[in-house]
Coordinates of C-alpha atoms in Angstrom, one line a residue:
X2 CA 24.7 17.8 39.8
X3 CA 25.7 19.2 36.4
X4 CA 23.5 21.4 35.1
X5 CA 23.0 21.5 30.6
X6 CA 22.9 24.7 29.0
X7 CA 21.1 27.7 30.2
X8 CA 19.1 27.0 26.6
X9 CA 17.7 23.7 27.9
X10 CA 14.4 24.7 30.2
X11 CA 13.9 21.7 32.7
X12 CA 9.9 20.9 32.4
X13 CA 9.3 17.7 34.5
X14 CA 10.9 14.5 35.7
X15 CA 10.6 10.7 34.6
X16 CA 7.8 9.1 36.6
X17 CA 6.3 5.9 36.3
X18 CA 2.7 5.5 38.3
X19 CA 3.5 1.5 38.2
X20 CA 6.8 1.8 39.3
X21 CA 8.3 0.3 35.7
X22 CA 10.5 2.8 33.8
X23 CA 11.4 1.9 29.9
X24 CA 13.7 4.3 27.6
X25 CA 10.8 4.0 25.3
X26 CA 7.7 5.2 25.8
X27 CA 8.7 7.9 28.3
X28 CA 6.2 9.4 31.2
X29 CA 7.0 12.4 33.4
X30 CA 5.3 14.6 35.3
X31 CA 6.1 18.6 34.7
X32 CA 6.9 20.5 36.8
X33 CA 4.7 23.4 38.8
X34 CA 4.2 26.0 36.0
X35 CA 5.6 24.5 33.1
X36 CA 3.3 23.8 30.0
X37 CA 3.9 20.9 27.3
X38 CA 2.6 20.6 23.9
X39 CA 0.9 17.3 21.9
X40 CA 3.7 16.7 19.3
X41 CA 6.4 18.6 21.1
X42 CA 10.2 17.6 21.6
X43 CA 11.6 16.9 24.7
X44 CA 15.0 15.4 25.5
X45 CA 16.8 13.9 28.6
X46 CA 20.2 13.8 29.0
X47 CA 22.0 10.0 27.5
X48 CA 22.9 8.0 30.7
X49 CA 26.0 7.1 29.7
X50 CA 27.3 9.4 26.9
X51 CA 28.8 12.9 28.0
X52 CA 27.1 16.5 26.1
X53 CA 24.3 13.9 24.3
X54 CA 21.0 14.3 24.4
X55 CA 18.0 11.4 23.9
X56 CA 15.1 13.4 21.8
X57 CA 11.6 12.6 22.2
X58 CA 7.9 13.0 21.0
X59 CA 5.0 14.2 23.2
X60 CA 2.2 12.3 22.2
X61 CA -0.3 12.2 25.1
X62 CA -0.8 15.5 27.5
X63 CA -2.5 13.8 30.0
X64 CA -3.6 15.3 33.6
X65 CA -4.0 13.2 36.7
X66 CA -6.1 14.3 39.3
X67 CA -6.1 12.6 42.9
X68 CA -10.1 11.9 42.7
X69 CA -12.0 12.9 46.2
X70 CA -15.1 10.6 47.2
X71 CA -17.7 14.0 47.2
X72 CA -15.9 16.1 44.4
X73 CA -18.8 14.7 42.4
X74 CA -21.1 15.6 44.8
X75 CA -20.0 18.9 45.0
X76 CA -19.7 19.2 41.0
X77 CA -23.6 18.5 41.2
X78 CA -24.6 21.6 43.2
X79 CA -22.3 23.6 41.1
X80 CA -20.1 24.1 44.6
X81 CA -16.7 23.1 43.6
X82 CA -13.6 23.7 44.9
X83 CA -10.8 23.7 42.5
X84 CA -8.0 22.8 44.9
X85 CA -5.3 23.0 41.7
X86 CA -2.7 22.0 44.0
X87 CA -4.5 17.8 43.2
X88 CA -3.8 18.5 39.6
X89 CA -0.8 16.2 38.2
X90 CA 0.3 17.3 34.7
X91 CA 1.8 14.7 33.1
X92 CA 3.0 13.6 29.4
X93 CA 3.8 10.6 27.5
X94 CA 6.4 10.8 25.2
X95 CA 7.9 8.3 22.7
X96 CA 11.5 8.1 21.6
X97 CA 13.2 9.3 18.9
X98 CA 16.8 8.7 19.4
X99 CA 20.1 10.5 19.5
X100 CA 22.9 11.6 17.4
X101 CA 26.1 9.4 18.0
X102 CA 28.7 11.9 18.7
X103 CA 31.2 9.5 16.6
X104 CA 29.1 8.4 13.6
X105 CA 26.8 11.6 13.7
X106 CA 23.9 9.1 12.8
X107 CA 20.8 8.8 14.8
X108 CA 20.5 6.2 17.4
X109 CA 17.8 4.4 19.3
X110 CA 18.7 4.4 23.6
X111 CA 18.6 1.2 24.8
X112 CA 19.9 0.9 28.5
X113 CA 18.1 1.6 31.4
X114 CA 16.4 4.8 32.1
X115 CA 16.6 6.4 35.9
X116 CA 13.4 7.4 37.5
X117 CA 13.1 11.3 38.5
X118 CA 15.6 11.9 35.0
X119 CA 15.1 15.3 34.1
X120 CA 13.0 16.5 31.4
X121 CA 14.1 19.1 29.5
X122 CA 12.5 21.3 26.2
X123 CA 15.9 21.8 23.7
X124 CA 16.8 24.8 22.5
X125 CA 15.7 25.3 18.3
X126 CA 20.0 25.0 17.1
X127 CA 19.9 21.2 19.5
X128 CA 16.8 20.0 17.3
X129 CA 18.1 21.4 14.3
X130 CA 20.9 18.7 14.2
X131 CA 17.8 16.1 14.0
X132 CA 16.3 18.3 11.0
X133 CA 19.0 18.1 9.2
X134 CA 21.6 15.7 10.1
X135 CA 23.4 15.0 6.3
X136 CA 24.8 18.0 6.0
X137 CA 25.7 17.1 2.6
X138 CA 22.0 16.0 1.7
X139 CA 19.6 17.6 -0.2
X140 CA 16.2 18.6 1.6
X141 CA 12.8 20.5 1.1
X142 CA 11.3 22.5 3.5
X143 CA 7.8 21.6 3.9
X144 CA 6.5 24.0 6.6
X145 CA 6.7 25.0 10.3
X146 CA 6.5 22.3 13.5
X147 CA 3.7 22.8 15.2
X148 CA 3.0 23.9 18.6
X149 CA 5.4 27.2 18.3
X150 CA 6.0 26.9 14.7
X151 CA 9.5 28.0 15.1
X152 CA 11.2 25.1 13.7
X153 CA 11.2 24.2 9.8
X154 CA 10.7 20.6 9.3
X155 CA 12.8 19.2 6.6
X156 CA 12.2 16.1 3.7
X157 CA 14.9 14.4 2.0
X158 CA 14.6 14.8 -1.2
X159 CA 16.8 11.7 -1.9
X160 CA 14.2 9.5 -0.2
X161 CA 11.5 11.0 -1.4
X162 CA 12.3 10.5 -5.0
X163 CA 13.3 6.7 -4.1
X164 CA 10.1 5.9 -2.7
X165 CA 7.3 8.5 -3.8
X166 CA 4.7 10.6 -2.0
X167 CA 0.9 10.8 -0.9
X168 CA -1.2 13.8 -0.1
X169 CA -4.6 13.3 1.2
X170 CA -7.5 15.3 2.4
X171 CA -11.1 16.4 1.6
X172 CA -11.8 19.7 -0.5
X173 CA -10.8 22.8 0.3
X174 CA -8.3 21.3 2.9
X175 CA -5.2 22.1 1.2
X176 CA -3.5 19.2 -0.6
X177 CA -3.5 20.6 -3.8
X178 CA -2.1 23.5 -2.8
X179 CA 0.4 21.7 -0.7
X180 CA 1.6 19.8 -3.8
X181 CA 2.3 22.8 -6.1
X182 CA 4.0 24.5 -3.0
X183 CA 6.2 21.5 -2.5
X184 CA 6.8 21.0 -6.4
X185 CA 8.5 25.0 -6.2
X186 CA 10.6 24.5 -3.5
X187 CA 11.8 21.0 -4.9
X188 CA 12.4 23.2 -8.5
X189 CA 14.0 25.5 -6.8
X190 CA 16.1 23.3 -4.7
X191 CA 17.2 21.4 -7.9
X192 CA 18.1 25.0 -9.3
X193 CA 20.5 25.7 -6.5
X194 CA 21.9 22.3 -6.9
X195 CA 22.4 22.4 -10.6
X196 CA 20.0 19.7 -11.6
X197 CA 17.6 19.3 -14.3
X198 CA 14.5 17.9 -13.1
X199 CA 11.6 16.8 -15.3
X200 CA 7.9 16.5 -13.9
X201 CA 4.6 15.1 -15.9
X202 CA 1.8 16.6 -14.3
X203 CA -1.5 14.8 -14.6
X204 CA -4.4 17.6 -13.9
X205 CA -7.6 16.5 -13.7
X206 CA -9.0 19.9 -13.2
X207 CA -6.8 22.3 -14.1
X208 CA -5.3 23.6 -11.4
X209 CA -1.8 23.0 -11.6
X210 CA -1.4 26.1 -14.4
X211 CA -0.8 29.1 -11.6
X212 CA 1.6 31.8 -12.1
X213 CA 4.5 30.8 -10.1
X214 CA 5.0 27.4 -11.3
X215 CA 4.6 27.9 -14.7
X216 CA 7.1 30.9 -14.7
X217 CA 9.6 29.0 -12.4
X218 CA 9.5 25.8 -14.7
X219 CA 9.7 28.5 -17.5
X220 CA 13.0 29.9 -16.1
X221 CA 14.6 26.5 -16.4
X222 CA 14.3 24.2 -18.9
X223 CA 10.8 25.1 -20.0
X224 CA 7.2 24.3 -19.3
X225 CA 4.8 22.8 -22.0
X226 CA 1.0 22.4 -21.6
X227 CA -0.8 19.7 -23.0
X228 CA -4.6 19.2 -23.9
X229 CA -5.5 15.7 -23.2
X230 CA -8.2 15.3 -25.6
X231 CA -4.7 16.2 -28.0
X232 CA -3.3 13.1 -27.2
X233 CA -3.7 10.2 -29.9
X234 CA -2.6 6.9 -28.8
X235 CA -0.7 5.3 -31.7
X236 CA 1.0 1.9 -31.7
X237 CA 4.9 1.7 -30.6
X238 CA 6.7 -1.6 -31.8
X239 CA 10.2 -3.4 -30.3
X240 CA 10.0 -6.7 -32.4
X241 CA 10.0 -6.7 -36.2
X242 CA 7.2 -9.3 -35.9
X243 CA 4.5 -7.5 -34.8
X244 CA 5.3 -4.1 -37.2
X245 CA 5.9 -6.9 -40.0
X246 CA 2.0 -8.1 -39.4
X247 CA 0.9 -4.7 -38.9
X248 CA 2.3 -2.8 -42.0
X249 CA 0.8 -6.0 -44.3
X250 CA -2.7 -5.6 -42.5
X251 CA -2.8 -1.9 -43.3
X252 CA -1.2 -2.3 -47.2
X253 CA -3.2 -5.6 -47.9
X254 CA -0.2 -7.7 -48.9
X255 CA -0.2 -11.7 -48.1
X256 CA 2.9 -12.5 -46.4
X257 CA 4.2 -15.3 -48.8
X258 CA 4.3 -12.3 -51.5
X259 CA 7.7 -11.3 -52.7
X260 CA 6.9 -7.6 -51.9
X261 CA 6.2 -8.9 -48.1
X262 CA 9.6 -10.8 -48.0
X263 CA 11.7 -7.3 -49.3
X264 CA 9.7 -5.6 -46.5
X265 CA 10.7 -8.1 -43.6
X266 CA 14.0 -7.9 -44.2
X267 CA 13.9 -3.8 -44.3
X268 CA 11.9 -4.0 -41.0
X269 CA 14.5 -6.0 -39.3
X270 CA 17.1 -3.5 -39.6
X271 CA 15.2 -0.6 -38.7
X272 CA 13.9 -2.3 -35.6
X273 CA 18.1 -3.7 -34.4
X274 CA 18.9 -0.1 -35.1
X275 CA 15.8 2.2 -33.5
X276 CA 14.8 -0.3 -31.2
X277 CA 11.6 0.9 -30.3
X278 CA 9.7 2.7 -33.5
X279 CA 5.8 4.6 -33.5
X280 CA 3.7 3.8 -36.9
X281 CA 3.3 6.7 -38.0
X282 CA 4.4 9.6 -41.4
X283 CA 7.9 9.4 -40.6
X284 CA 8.1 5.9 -40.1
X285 CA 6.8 4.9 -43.1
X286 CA 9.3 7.9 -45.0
X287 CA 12.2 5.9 -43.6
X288 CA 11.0 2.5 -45.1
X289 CA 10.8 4.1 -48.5
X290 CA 14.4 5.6 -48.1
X291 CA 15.6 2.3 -47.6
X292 CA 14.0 0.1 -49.6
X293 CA 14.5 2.8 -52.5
X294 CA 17.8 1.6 -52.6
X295 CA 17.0 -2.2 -53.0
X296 CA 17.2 -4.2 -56.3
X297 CA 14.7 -7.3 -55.3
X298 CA 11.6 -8.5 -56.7
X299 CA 8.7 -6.7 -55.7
X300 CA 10.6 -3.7 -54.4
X301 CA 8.2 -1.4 -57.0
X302 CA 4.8 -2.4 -56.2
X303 CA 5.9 -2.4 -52.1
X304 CA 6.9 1.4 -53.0
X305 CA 4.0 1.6 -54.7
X306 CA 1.7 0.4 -51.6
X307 CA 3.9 2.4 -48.9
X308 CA 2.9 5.5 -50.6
X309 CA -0.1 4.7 -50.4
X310 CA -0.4 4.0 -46.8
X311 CA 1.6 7.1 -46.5
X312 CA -1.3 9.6 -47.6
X313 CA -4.1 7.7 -45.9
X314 CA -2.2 6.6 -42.3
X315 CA -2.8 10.5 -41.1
X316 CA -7.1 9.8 -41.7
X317 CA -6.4 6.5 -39.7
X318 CA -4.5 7.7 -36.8
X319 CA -5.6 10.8 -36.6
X320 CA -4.3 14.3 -35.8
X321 CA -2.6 15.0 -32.2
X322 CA 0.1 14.0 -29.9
X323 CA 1.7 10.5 -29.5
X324 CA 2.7 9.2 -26.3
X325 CA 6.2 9.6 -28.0
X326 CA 6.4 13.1 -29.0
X327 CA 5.5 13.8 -25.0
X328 CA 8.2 11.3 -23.8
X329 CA 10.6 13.7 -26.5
X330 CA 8.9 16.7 -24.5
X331 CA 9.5 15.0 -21.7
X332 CA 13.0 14.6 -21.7
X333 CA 13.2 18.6 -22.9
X334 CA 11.1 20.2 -20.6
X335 CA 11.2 20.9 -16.8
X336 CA 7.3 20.7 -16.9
X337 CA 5.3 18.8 -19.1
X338 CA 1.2 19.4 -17.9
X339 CA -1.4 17.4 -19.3
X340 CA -4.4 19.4 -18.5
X341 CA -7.4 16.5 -18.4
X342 CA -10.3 19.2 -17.4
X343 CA -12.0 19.4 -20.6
X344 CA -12.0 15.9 -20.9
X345 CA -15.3 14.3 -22.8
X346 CA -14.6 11.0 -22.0
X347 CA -13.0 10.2 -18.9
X348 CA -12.4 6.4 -20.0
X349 CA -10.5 7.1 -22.9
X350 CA -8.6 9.8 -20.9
X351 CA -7.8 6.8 -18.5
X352 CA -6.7 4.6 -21.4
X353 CA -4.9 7.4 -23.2
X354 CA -2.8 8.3 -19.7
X355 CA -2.1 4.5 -19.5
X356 CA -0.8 4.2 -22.6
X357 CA 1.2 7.3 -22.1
X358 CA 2.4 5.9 -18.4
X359 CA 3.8 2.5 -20.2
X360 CA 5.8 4.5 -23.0
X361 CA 7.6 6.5 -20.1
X362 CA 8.2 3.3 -18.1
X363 CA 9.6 1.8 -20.9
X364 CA 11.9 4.7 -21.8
X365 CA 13.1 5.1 -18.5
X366 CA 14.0 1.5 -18.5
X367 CA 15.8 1.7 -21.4
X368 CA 17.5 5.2 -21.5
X369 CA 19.5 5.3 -17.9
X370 CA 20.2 8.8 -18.1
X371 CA 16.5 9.7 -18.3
X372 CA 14.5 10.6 -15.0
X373 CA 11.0 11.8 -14.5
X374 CA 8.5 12.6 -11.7
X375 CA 4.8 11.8 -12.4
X376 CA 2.7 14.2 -10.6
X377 CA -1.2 12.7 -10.4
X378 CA -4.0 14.7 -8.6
X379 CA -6.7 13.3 -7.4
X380 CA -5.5 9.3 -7.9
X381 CA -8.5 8.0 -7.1
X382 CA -10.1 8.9 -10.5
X383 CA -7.4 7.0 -11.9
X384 CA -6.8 4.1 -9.9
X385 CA -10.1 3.7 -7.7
X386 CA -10.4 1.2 -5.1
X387 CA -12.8 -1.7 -6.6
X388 CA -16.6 -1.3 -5.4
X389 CA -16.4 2.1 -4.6
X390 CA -17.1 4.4 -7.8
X391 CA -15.7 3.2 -11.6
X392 CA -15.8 6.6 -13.8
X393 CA -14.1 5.0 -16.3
X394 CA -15.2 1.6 -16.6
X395 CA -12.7 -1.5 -18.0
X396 CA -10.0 1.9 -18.7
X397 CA -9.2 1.4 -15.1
X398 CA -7.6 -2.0 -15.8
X399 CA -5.5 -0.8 -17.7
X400 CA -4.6 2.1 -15.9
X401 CA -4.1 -0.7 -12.4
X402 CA -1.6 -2.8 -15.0
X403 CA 0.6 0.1 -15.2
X404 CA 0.7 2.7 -12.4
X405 CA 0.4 0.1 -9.9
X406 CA 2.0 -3.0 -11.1
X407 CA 4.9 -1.1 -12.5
X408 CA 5.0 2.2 -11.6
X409 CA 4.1 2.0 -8.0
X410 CA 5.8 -1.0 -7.2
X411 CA 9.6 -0.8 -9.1
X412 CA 9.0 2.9 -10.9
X413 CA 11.2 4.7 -8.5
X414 CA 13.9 1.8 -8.5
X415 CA 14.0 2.6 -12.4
X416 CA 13.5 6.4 -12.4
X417 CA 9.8 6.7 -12.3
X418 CA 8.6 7.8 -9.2
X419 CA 5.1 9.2 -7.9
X420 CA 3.8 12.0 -6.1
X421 CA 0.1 11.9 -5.5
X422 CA -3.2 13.4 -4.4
X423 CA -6.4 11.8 -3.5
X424 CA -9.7 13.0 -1.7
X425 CA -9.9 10.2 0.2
X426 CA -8.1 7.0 0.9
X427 CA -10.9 4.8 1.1
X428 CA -11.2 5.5 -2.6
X429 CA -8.2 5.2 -4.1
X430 CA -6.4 1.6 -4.7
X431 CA -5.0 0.5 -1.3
X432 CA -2.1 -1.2 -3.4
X433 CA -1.3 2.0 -5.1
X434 CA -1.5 4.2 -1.3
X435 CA 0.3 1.9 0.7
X436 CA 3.2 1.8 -2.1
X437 CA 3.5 5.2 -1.9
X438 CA 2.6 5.6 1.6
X439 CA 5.9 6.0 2.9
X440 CA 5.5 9.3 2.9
X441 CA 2.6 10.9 3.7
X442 CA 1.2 14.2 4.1
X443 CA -2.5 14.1 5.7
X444 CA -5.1 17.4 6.1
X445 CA -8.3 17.2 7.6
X446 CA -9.5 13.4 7.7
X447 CA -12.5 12.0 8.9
X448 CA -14.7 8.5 9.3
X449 CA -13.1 5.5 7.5
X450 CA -10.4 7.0 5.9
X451 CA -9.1 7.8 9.5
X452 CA -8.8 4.5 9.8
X453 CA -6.9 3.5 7.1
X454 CA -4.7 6.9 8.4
X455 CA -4.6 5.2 11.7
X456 CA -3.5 1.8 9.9
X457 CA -0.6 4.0 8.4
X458 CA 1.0 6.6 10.7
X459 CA -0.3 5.2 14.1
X460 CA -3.5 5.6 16.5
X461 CA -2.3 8.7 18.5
X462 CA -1.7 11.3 16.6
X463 CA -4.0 10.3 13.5
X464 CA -6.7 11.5 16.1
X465 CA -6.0 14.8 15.7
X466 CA -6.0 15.2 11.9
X467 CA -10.1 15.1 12.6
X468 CA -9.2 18.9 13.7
X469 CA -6.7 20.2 12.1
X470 CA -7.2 23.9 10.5
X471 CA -7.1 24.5 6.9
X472 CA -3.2 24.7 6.2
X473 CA -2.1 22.1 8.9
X474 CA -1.2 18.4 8.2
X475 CA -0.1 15.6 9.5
X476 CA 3.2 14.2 8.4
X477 CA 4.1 10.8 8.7
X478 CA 7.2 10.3 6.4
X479 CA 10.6 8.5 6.2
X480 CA 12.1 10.6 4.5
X481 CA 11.4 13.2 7.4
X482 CA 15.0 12.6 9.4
X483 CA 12.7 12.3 12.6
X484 CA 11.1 9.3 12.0
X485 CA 8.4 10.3 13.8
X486 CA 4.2 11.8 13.0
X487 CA 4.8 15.5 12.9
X488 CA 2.0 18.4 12.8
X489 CA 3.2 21.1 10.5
X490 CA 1.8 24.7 9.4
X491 CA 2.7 23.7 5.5
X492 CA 4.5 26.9 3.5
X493 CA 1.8 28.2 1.1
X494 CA 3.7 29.6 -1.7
X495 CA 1.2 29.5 -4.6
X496 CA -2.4 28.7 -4.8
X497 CA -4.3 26.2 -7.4
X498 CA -6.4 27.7 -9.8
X499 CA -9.7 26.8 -8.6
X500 CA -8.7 29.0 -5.5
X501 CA -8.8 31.9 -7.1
X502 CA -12.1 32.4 -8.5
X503 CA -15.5 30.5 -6.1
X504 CA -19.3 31.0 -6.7
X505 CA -19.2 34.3 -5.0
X506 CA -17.0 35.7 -8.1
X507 CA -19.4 34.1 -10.7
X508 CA -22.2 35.7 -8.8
X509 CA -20.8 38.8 -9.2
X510 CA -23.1 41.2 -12.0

């Protein structure tokens, strides 16, 4: 028989215990000596097609052992004989596919597999054409595959930013620094690529400000923090209607008076021109400029009144921000960081962000050529699952309206798109997680939310996320080209904030 490559190390044969052999799952029994990892990749050669390999997933390690009537017996008066020679390792392994030497696109085998097939472990450059199989594609490098951590495991950033992302895990586990490792590479990516990226980060405590992606983000188009208690909601208006009712509310005119007509018809142009205007200084500058110019009745005493409103709109709206002025900073910066932790009131920091979420929908719908990435740790503060905690009260409806019933569900389509955090998903809006669920990055998950894990990226290896390490996840992604639940040792390349100073610094003197 002909023999692969000297790379490929044979480690078992296909055997069924029942007799039944199906290309997919795939049981063998390894061979005396050989060792096999949960999570690993193993390959058999194609039945049919020449130099083509069918790639697979370990996903059980089991070990059969020929059971003797007084091996208990023996076990009970601690006189056992091992007798290794009954032991049976075995593994089941699900499919993956394989690359079609013609289309270069991975394939699912569906034709008959032969009993006693040979298994074989591929060498790191065989796999690698599954990591990475657009060569023209753009990809991040999350972290290492775990058992040997040899192999870099790839996400597409295409897909990504066409369907969003989800980190989860307690604290201390590692999402957060996960996240800010993930948003360098992706800036660095876009760097080598020649794009412009622009990323809103929502921080609820502060912990997206570390060295490395500030400087980074400063190295390209800029980075710009932003208090949220800065941030003053004021009104936007796209019909002359509305801004009509508004501006004669605040002035006190009736709207049958001559100096109300001269101002309708003022309004009307501004809004087929601007499309989309904020009330605010400047605003109400532009309507004097124009109607400075107009010869009508009432055209003084509206001047009059618009002045007026001009000195005292600053007192009503108040000093800060406007939604606008950070879409404008927006569409400047590489990084726009709206730190929430010294927050006062976390329901008007709910409402202000939703206010602030709609404007950049909006934009986004109507400029084509404007793109962002909304970055929200901890989502659950935001958009909480209902009757499990509600810090800030009727804000969250409004907070739902937006990020879930647009953003979440046609953002990305439209150039919004969401990378998230949460502690836990039993707390954060199951809408929202399974929107963005697609892709998913899980660390150390326990009791209920394992089963809402389990619900997502499968019963097997959802198990072991209960044990992973600090630093490991779980990755259960589409836009990973193996389709498959991967364990990972993610790349650390920054830490949050929070990491670097605990109680035992503070304790200090």
């Amino acid at each position: 028989m002909e023999q692969p490559d000297v790379e490929f190390e044979l480690v078992g044969r296909v055997y069924s215990e029942d007799g039944v052999y199906r290309p997919d799952p795939l049981t063998f029994t390894l061979l005396e000596g050989a060792n096999i990892s949960q999570g690993e990749i193993v390959c058999i050669r194609h039945p049919r097609l020449e130099n083509t390999y069918v790639f697979y997933q370990v996903v059980e390690v089991p070990l059969r052992r020929k059971a003797k009537d007084y091996e208990e017996d023996l076990i009970k008066t601690n006189k056992v004989f091992p007798d290794p020679e009954r032991n049976y390792p075995r593994a089941l392994a699900e499919q993956i596919g394989y690359i079609d030497p013609t289309s270069k696109e991975l394939r699912p085998l569906l034709e008959h597999i032969k009993p006693l097939t040979e298994v074989y472990r591929p060498p790191p450059e065989a796999i690698k054409s599954l990591l990475q199989p657009d060569r023209n594609g753009v990809y991040l490098e999350l972290g290492r595959i775990y058992p040997h951590e040899r192999l870099p495991l790839y996400l597409d950033l295409r897909i990504l930013l066409r369907q969003g992302l989800l980190i989860i895990g307690g604290v201390g586990t590692g999402k957060t620094t996960t996240m800010i490792s993930l948003l360098i590479k992706l800036l660095r990516t876009c760097a080598e690529k020649g794009l412009h990226p622009h990323i809103l980060i929502i921080d609820k405590d502060g912990e997206y400000g570390c060295y490395e992606l500030v400087s980074l983000a400063r190295s390209m188009l800029g980075y710009e923090r932003v208090d949220v208690n800065d941030i003053v909601l004021r009104r936007a208006f796209t019909d002359a209607d509305s801004l009509h009712k508004e501006l004669l509310k605040l002035m006190g005119l009736h709207p049958a008076s001559t100096s109300a007509r001269a101002l309708r018809a003022v309004v009307e142009e501004l809004i087929s021109t601007m499309k989309r205007v904020e009330l605010n200084v400047d605003l109400i500058e532009s309507l004097l400029m124009k109607i400075s110019s107009m010869r009508s009745r009432g055209v003084g005493d509206l001047m009059s009144r618009l002045r007026g409103l001009k000195e005292k709109l600053p007192s009503l709206l108040g000093e800060g921000v406007s939604p606008l002025e950070i879409v404008e900073l927006l569409k400047e910066k590489t990084i726009v960081h709206i730190d929430c932790s010294n927050a006062s009131s976390w329901s008007e920091v709910v409402s202000k962000l939703a206010g602030l979420l709609d404007y950049i929908y909006e934009e986004a719908l109507k400029d084509k050529s404007f793109g962002c990435l909304l970055v929200i740790d901890e989502a659950h503060f935001y958009v909480p699952e209902r009757g499990t905690f509600n810090p800030a009260g009727d804000a969250h409806r409004e907070m739902e309206d937006v990020l879930v019933g647009k953003i979440a569900t046609t953002g990305a389509r439209n150039g919004v798109v969401v990378f998230a955090t949460t502690q836990r998903l039993s707390i954060v809006k199951k809408t929202f997680s399974t929107q963005i669920g697609q892709n998913l990055i899980a660390h150390k998950v326990e009791d209920v939310d394992l089963e809402r894990l389990k619900e997502i990226a499968g019963p097997t290896l959802a198990e072991v996320v209960r044990i992973l390490p600090r630093g490991y996840a779980l990755v259960k992604a589409t836009a990973n080209p193996l389709k498959r639940p991967v364990i990972i040792r993610v790349e650390k390349l920054a830490s949050p904030l929070s990491a670097m100073t605990t109680c035992l610094d503070r304790w200090k003197g």
